[in-house]
PDB file of C-alpha atoms in Angstrom:
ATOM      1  CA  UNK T   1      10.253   2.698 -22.882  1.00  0.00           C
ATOM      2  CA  UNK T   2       7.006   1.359 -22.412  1.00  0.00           C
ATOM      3  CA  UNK T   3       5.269   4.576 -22.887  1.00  0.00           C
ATOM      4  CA  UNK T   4       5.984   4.943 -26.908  1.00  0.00           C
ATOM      5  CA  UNK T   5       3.999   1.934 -27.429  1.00  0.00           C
ATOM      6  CA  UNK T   6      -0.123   2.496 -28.339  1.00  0.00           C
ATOM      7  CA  UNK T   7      -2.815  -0.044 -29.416  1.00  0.00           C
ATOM      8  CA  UNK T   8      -2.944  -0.465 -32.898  1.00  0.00           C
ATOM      9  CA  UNK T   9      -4.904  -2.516 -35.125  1.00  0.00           C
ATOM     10  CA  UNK T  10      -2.745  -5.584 -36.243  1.00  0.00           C
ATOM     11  CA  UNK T  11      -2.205  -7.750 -39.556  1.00  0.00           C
ATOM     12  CA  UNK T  12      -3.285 -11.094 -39.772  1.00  0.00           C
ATOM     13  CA  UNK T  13       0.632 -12.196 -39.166  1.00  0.00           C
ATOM     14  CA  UNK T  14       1.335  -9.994 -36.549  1.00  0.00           C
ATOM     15  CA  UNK T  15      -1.508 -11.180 -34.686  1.00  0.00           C
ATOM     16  CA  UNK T  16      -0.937 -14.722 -35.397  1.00  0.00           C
ATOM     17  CA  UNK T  17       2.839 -14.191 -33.993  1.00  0.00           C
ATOM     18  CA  UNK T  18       1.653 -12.474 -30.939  1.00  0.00           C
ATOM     19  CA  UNK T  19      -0.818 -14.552 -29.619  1.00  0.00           C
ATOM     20  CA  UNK T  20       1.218 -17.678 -29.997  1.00  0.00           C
ATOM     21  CA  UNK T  21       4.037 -16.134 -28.361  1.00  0.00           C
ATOM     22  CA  UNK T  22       2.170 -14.994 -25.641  1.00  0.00           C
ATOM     23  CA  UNK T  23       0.524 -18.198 -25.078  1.00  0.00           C
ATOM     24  CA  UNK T  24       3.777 -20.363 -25.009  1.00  0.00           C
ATOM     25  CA  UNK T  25       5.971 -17.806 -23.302  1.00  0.00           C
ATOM     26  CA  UNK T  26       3.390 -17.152 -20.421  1.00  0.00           C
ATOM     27  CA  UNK T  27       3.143 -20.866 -20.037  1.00  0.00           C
ATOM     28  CA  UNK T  28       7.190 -21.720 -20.397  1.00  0.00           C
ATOM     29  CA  UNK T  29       8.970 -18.593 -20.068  1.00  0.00           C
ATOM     30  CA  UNK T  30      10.647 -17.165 -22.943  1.00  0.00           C
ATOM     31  CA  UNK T  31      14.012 -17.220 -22.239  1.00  0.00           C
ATOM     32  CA  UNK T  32      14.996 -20.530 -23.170  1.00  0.00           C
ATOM     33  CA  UNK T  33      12.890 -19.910 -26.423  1.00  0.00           C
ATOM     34  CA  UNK T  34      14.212 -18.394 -29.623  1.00  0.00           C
ATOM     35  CA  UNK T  35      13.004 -17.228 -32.276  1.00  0.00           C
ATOM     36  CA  UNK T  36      14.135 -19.887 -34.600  1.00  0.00           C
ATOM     37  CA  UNK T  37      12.410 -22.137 -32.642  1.00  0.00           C
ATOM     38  CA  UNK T  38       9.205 -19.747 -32.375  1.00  0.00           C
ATOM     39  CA  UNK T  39       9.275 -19.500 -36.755  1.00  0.00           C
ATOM     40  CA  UNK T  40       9.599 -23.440 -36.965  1.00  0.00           C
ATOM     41  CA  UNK T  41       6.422 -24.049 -34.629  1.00  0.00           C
ATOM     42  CA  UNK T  42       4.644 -21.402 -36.197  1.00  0.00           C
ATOM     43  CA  UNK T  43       6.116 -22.541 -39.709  1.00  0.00           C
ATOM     44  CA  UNK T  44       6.819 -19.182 -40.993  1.00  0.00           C
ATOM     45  CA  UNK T  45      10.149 -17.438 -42.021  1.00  0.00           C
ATOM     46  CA  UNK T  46      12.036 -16.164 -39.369  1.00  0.00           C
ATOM     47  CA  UNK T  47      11.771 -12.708 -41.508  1.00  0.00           C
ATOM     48  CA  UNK T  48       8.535 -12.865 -41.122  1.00  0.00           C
ATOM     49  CA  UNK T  49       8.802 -12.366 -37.061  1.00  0.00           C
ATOM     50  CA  UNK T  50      11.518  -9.932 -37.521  1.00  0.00           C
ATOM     51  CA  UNK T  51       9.310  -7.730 -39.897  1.00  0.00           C
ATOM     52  CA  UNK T  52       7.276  -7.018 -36.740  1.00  0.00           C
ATOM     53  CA  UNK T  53       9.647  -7.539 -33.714  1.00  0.00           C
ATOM     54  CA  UNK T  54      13.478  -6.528 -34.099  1.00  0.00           C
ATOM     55  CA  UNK T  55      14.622  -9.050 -31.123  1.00  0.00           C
ATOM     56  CA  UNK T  56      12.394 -11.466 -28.547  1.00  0.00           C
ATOM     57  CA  UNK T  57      12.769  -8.623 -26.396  1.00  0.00           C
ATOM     58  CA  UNK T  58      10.430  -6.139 -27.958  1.00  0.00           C
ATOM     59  CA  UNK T  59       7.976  -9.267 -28.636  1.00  0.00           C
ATOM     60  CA  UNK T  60       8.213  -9.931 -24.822  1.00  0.00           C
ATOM     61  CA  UNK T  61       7.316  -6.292 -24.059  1.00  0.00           C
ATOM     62  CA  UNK T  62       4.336  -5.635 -27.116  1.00  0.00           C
ATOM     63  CA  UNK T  63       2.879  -9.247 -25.276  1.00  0.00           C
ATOM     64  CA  UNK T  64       3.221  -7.280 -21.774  1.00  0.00           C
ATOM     65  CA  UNK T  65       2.054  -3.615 -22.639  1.00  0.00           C
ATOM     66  CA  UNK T  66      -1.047  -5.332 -24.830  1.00  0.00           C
ATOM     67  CA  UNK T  67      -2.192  -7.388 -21.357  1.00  0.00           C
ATOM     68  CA  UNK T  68      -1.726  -4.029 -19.445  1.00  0.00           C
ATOM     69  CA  UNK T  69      -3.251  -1.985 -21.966  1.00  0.00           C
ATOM     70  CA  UNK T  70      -6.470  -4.628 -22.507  1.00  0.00           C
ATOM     71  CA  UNK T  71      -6.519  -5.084 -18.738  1.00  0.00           C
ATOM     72  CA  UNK T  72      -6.911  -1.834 -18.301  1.00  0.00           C
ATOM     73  CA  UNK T  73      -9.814  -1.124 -20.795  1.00  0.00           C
ATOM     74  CA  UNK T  74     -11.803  -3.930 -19.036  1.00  0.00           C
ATOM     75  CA  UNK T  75     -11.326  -2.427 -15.628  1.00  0.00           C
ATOM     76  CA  UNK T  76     -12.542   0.897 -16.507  1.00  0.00           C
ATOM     77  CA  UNK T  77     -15.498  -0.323 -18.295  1.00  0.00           C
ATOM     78  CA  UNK T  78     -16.545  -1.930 -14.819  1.00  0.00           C
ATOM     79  CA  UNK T  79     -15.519   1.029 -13.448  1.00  0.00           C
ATOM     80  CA  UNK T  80     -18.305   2.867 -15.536  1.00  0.00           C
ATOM     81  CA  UNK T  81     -21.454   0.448 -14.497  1.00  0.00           C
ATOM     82  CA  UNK T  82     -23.841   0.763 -11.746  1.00  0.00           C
ATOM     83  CA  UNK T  83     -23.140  -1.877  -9.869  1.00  0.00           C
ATOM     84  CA  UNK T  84     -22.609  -1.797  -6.369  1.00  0.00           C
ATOM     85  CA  UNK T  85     -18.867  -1.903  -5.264  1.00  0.00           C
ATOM     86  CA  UNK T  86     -19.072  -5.633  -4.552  1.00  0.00           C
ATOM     87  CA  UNK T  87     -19.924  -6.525  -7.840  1.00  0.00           C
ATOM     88  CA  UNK T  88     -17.566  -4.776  -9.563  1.00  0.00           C
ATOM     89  CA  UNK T  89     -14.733  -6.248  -7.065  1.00  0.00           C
ATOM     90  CA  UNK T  90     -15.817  -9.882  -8.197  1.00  0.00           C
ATOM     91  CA  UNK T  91     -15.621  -8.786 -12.176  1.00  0.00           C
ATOM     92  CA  UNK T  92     -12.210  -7.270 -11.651  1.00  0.00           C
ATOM     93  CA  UNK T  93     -10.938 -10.688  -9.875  1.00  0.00           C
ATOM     94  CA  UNK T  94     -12.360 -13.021 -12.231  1.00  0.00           C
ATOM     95  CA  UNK T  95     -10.628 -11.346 -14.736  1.00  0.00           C
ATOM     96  CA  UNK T  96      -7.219 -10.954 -13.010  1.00  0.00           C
ATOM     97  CA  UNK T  97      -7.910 -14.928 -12.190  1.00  0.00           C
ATOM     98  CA  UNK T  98      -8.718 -15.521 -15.643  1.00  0.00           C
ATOM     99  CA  UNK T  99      -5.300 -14.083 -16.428  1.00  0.00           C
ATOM    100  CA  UNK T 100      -3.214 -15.551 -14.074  1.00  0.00           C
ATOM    101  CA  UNK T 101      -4.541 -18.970 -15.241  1.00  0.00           C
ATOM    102  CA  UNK T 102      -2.496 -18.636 -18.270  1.00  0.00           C
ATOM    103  CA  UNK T 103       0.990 -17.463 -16.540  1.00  0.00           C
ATOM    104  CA  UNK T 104       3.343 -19.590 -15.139  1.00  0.00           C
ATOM    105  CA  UNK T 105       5.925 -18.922 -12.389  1.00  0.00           C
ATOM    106  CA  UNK T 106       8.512 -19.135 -15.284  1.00  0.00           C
ATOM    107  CA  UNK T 107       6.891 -16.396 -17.006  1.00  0.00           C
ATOM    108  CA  UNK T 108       7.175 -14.006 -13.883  1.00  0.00           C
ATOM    109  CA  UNK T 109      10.759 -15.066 -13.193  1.00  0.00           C
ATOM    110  CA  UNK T 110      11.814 -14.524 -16.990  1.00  0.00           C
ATOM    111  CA  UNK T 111      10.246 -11.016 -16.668  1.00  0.00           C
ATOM    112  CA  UNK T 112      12.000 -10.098 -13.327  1.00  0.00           C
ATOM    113  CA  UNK T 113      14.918 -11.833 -13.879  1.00  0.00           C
ATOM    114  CA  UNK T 114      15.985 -10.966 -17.985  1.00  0.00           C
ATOM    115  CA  UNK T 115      14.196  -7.984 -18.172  1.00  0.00           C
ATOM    116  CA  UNK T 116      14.891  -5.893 -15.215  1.00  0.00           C
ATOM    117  CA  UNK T 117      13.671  -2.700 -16.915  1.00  0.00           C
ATOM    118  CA  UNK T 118      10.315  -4.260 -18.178  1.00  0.00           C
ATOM    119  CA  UNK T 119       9.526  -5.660 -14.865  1.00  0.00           C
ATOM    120  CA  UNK T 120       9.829  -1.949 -13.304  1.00  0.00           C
ATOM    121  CA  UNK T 121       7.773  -0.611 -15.629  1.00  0.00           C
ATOM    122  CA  UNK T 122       4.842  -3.242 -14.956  1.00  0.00           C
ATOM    123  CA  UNK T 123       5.229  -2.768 -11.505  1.00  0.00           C
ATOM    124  CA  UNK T 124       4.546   1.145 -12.089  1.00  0.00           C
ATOM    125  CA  UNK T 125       1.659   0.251 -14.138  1.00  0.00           C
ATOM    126  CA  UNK T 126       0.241  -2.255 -11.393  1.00  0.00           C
ATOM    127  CA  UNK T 127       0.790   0.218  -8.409  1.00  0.00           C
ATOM    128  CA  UNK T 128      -0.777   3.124 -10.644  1.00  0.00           C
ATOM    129  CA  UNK T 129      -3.889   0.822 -11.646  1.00  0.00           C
ATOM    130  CA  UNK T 130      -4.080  -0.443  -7.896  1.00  0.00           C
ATOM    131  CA  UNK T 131      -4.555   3.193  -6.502  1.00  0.00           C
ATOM    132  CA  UNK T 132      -6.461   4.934  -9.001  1.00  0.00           C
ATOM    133  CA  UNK T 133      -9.031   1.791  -8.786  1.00  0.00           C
ATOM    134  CA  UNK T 134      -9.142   0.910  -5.468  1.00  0.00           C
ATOM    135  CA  UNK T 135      -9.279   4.691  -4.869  1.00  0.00           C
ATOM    136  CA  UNK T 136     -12.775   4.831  -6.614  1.00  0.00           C
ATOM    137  CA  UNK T 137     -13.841   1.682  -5.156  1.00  0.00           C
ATOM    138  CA  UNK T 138     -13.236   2.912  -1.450  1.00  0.00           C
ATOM    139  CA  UNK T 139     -14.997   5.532  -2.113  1.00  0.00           C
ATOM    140  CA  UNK T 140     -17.982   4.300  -3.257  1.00  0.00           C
ATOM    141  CA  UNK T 141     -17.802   1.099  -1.307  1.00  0.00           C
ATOM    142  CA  UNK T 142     -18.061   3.269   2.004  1.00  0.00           C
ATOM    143  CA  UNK T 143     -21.092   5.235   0.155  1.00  0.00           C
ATOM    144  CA  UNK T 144     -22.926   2.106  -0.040  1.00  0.00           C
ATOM    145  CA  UNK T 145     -22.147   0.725   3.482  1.00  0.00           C
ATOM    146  CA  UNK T 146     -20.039  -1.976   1.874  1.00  0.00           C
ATOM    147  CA  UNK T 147     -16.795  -0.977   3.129  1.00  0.00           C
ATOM    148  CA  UNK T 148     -15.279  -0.280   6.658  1.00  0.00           C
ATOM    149  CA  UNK T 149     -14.211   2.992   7.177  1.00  0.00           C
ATOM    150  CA  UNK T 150     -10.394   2.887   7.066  1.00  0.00           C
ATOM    151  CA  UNK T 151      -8.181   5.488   5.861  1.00  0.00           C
ATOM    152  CA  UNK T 152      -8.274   5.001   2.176  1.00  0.00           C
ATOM    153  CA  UNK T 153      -4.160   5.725   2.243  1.00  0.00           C
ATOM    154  CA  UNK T 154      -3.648   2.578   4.865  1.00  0.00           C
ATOM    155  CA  UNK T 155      -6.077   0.222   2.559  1.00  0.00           C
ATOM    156  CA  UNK T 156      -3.750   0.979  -0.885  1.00  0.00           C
ATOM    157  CA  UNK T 157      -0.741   1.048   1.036  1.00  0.00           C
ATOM    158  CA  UNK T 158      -1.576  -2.599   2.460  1.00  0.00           C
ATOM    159  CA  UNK T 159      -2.739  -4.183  -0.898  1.00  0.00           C
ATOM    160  CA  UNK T 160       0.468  -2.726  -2.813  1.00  0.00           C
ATOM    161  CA  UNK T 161       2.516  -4.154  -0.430  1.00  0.00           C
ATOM    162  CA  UNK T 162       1.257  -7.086  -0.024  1.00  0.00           C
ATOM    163  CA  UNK T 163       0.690  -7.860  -4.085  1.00  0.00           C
ATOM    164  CA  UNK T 164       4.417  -6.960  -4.765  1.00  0.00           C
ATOM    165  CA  UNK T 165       5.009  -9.351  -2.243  1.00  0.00           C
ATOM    166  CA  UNK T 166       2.940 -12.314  -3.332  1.00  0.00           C
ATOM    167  CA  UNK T 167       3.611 -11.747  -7.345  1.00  0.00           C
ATOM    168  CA  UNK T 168       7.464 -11.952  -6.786  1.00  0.00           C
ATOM    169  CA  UNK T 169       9.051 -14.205  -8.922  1.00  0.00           C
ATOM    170  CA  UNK T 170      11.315 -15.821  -5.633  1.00  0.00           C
ATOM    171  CA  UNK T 171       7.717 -15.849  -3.737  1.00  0.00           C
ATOM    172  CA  UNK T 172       5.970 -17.968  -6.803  1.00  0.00           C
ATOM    173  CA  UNK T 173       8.756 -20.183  -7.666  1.00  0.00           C
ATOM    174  CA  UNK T 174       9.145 -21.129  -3.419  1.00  0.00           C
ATOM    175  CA  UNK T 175       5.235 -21.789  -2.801  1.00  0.00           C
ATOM    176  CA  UNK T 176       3.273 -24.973  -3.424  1.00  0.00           C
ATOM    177  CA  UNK T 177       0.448 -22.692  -5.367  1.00  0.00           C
ATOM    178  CA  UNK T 178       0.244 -21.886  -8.552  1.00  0.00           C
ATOM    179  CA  UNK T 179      -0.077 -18.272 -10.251  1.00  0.00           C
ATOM    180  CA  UNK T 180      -3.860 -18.201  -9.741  1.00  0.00           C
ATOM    181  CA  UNK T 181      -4.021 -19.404  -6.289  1.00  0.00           C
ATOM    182  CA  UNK T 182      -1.494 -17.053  -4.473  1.00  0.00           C
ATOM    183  CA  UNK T 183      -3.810 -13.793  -6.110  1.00  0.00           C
ATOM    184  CA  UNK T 184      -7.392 -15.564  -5.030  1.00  0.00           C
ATOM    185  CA  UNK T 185      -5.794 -16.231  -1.523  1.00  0.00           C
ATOM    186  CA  UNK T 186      -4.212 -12.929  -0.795  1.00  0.00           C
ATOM    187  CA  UNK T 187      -7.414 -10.865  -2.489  1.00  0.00           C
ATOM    188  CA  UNK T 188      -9.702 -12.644  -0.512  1.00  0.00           C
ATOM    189  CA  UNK T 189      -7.881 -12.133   2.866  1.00  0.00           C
ATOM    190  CA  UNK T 190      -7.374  -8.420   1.605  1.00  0.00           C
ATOM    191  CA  UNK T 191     -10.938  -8.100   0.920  1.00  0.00           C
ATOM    192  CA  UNK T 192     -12.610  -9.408   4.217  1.00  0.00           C
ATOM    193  CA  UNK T 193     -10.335  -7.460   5.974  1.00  0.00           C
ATOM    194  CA  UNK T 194     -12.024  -4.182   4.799  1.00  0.00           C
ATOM    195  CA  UNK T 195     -15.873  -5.072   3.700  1.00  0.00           C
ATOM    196  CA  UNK T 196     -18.101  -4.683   5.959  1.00  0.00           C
ATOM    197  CA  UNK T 197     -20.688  -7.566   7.541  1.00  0.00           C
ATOM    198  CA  UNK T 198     -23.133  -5.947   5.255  1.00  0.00           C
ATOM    199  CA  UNK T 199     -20.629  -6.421   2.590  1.00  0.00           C
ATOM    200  CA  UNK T 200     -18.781  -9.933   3.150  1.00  0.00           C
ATOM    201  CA  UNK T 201     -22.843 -11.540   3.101  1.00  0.00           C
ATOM    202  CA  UNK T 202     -23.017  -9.889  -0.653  1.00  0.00           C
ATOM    203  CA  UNK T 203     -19.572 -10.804  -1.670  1.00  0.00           C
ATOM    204  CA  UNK T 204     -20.404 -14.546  -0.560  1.00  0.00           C
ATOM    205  CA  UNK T 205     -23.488 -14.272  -2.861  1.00  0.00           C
ATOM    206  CA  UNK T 206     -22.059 -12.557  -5.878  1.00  0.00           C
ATOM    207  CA  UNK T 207     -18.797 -15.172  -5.737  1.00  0.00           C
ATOM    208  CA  UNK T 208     -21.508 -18.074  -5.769  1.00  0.00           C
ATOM    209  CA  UNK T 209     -23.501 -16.436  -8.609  1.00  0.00           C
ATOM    210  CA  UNK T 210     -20.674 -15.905 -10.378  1.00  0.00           C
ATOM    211  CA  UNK T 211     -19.768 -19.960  -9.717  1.00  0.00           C
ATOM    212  CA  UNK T 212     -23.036 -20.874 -10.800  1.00  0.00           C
ATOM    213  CA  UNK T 213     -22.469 -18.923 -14.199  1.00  0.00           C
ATOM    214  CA  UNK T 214     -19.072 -20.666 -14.623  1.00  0.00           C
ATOM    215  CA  UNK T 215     -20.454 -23.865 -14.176  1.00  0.00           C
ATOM    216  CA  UNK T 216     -23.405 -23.291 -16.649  1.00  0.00           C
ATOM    217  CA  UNK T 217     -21.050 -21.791 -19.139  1.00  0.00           C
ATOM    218  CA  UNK T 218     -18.669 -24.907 -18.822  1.00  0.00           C
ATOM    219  CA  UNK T 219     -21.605 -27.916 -18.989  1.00  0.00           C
ATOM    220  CA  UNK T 220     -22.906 -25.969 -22.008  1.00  0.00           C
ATOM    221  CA  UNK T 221     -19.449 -25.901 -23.870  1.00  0.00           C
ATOM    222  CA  UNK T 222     -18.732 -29.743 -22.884  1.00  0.00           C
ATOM    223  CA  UNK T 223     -22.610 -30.572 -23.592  1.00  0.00           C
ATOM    224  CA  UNK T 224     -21.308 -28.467 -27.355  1.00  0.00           C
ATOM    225  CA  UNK T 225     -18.140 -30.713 -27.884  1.00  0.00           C
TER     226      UNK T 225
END
């Protein structure tokens, strides 16, 4: 299903319709919206939407495969640097926390729950991108003296288990913590249980740097408004 769809540039409506649904359905869930309601808050025709999206349920799935697809772009680009393995481990969660702080446990359970089909093909996607990256980042990880040396099999096996089992929709909607919270918890207990001393000293600094940025980023913005 998923596989027919391809990044393409988009008109100023289509854009417009996509990034507002994605905003309000990763925050609410979509389920309970339609897309009467989604042309009223936009304050186009409902024609419009349907010009670009035959039912909420190929909207829902253009929102998920552009994510994926974007996601994936960034990764590899990391991928491609120089940086040591560390580094590139503290990009790659900043920007799967940066993404999580816009989802919702509604979103998750709307996906799993309404659009069975959908859900399994995200959690191919997520499996595939969890082995062909961490694969690489074993690798060079234990080239560098940043990672212990574990059977790269066992260290995959471990984190796709214990994602799927964190990022369930029952899992989210059950915990006290929100979206963002249960994937910084379980990467960092995932991640000090395979870097080395060497490693876990540099991932301490290169969290903190990457604080510091945060924080400089955000006084400058509120310092702007």
């Amino acid at each position: 299903m998923m596989n027919n769809l391809h990044p393409e540039e988009l008109s100023k409506d289509n854009e417009r319709i996509l990034r507002y649904a994605q905003d309000k359905f990763q925050k609410e869930g979509f389920y309970k919206t339609s897309m009467d309601e989604l042309a009223r808050e936009l304050q186009i025709s409902k024609k419009t939407i349907y010009k670009y999206y035959a039912s909420k349920d190929k909207l829902v799935e253009h929102i998920v495969m552009d994510k994926m697809m974007c996601d994936s772009n960034k990764i590899s680009e990391f991928l491609k640097t120089d940086d040591n393995v560390v580094i590139k481990f503290v990009k790659i969660l900043n920007l799967n926390r940066e993404r999580f702080l816009c989802m919702s446990e509604k979103w998750f359970r709307d996906l799993q729950i309404h659009t069975p089909q959908l859900w399994s093909e995200m959690d191919k996607f997520k499996i595939q991108m969890i082995e062909e990256t961490m694969k690489k980042l074993i690798e060079q990880g234990k080239k560098e003296k940043l990672i212990e040396n574990y059977p790269v099999e066992i260290i995959i096996t471990c984190m796709i288990s214990t994602v799927k089992a964190v990022l369930n929709a029952d899992f989210m909607m059950n915990s006290k913590l929100n979206v963002k919270e249960l994937f910084s918890y379980t990467m960092e207990l995932l991640l000090n249980g395979i870097l080395t001393e060497k490693g876990k000293k540099l991932y301490e600094k290169e969290k903190n740097n990457l604080a510091n940025q945060i924080g400089k980023i955000n006084l400058s913005q509120n310092n702007y408004n």
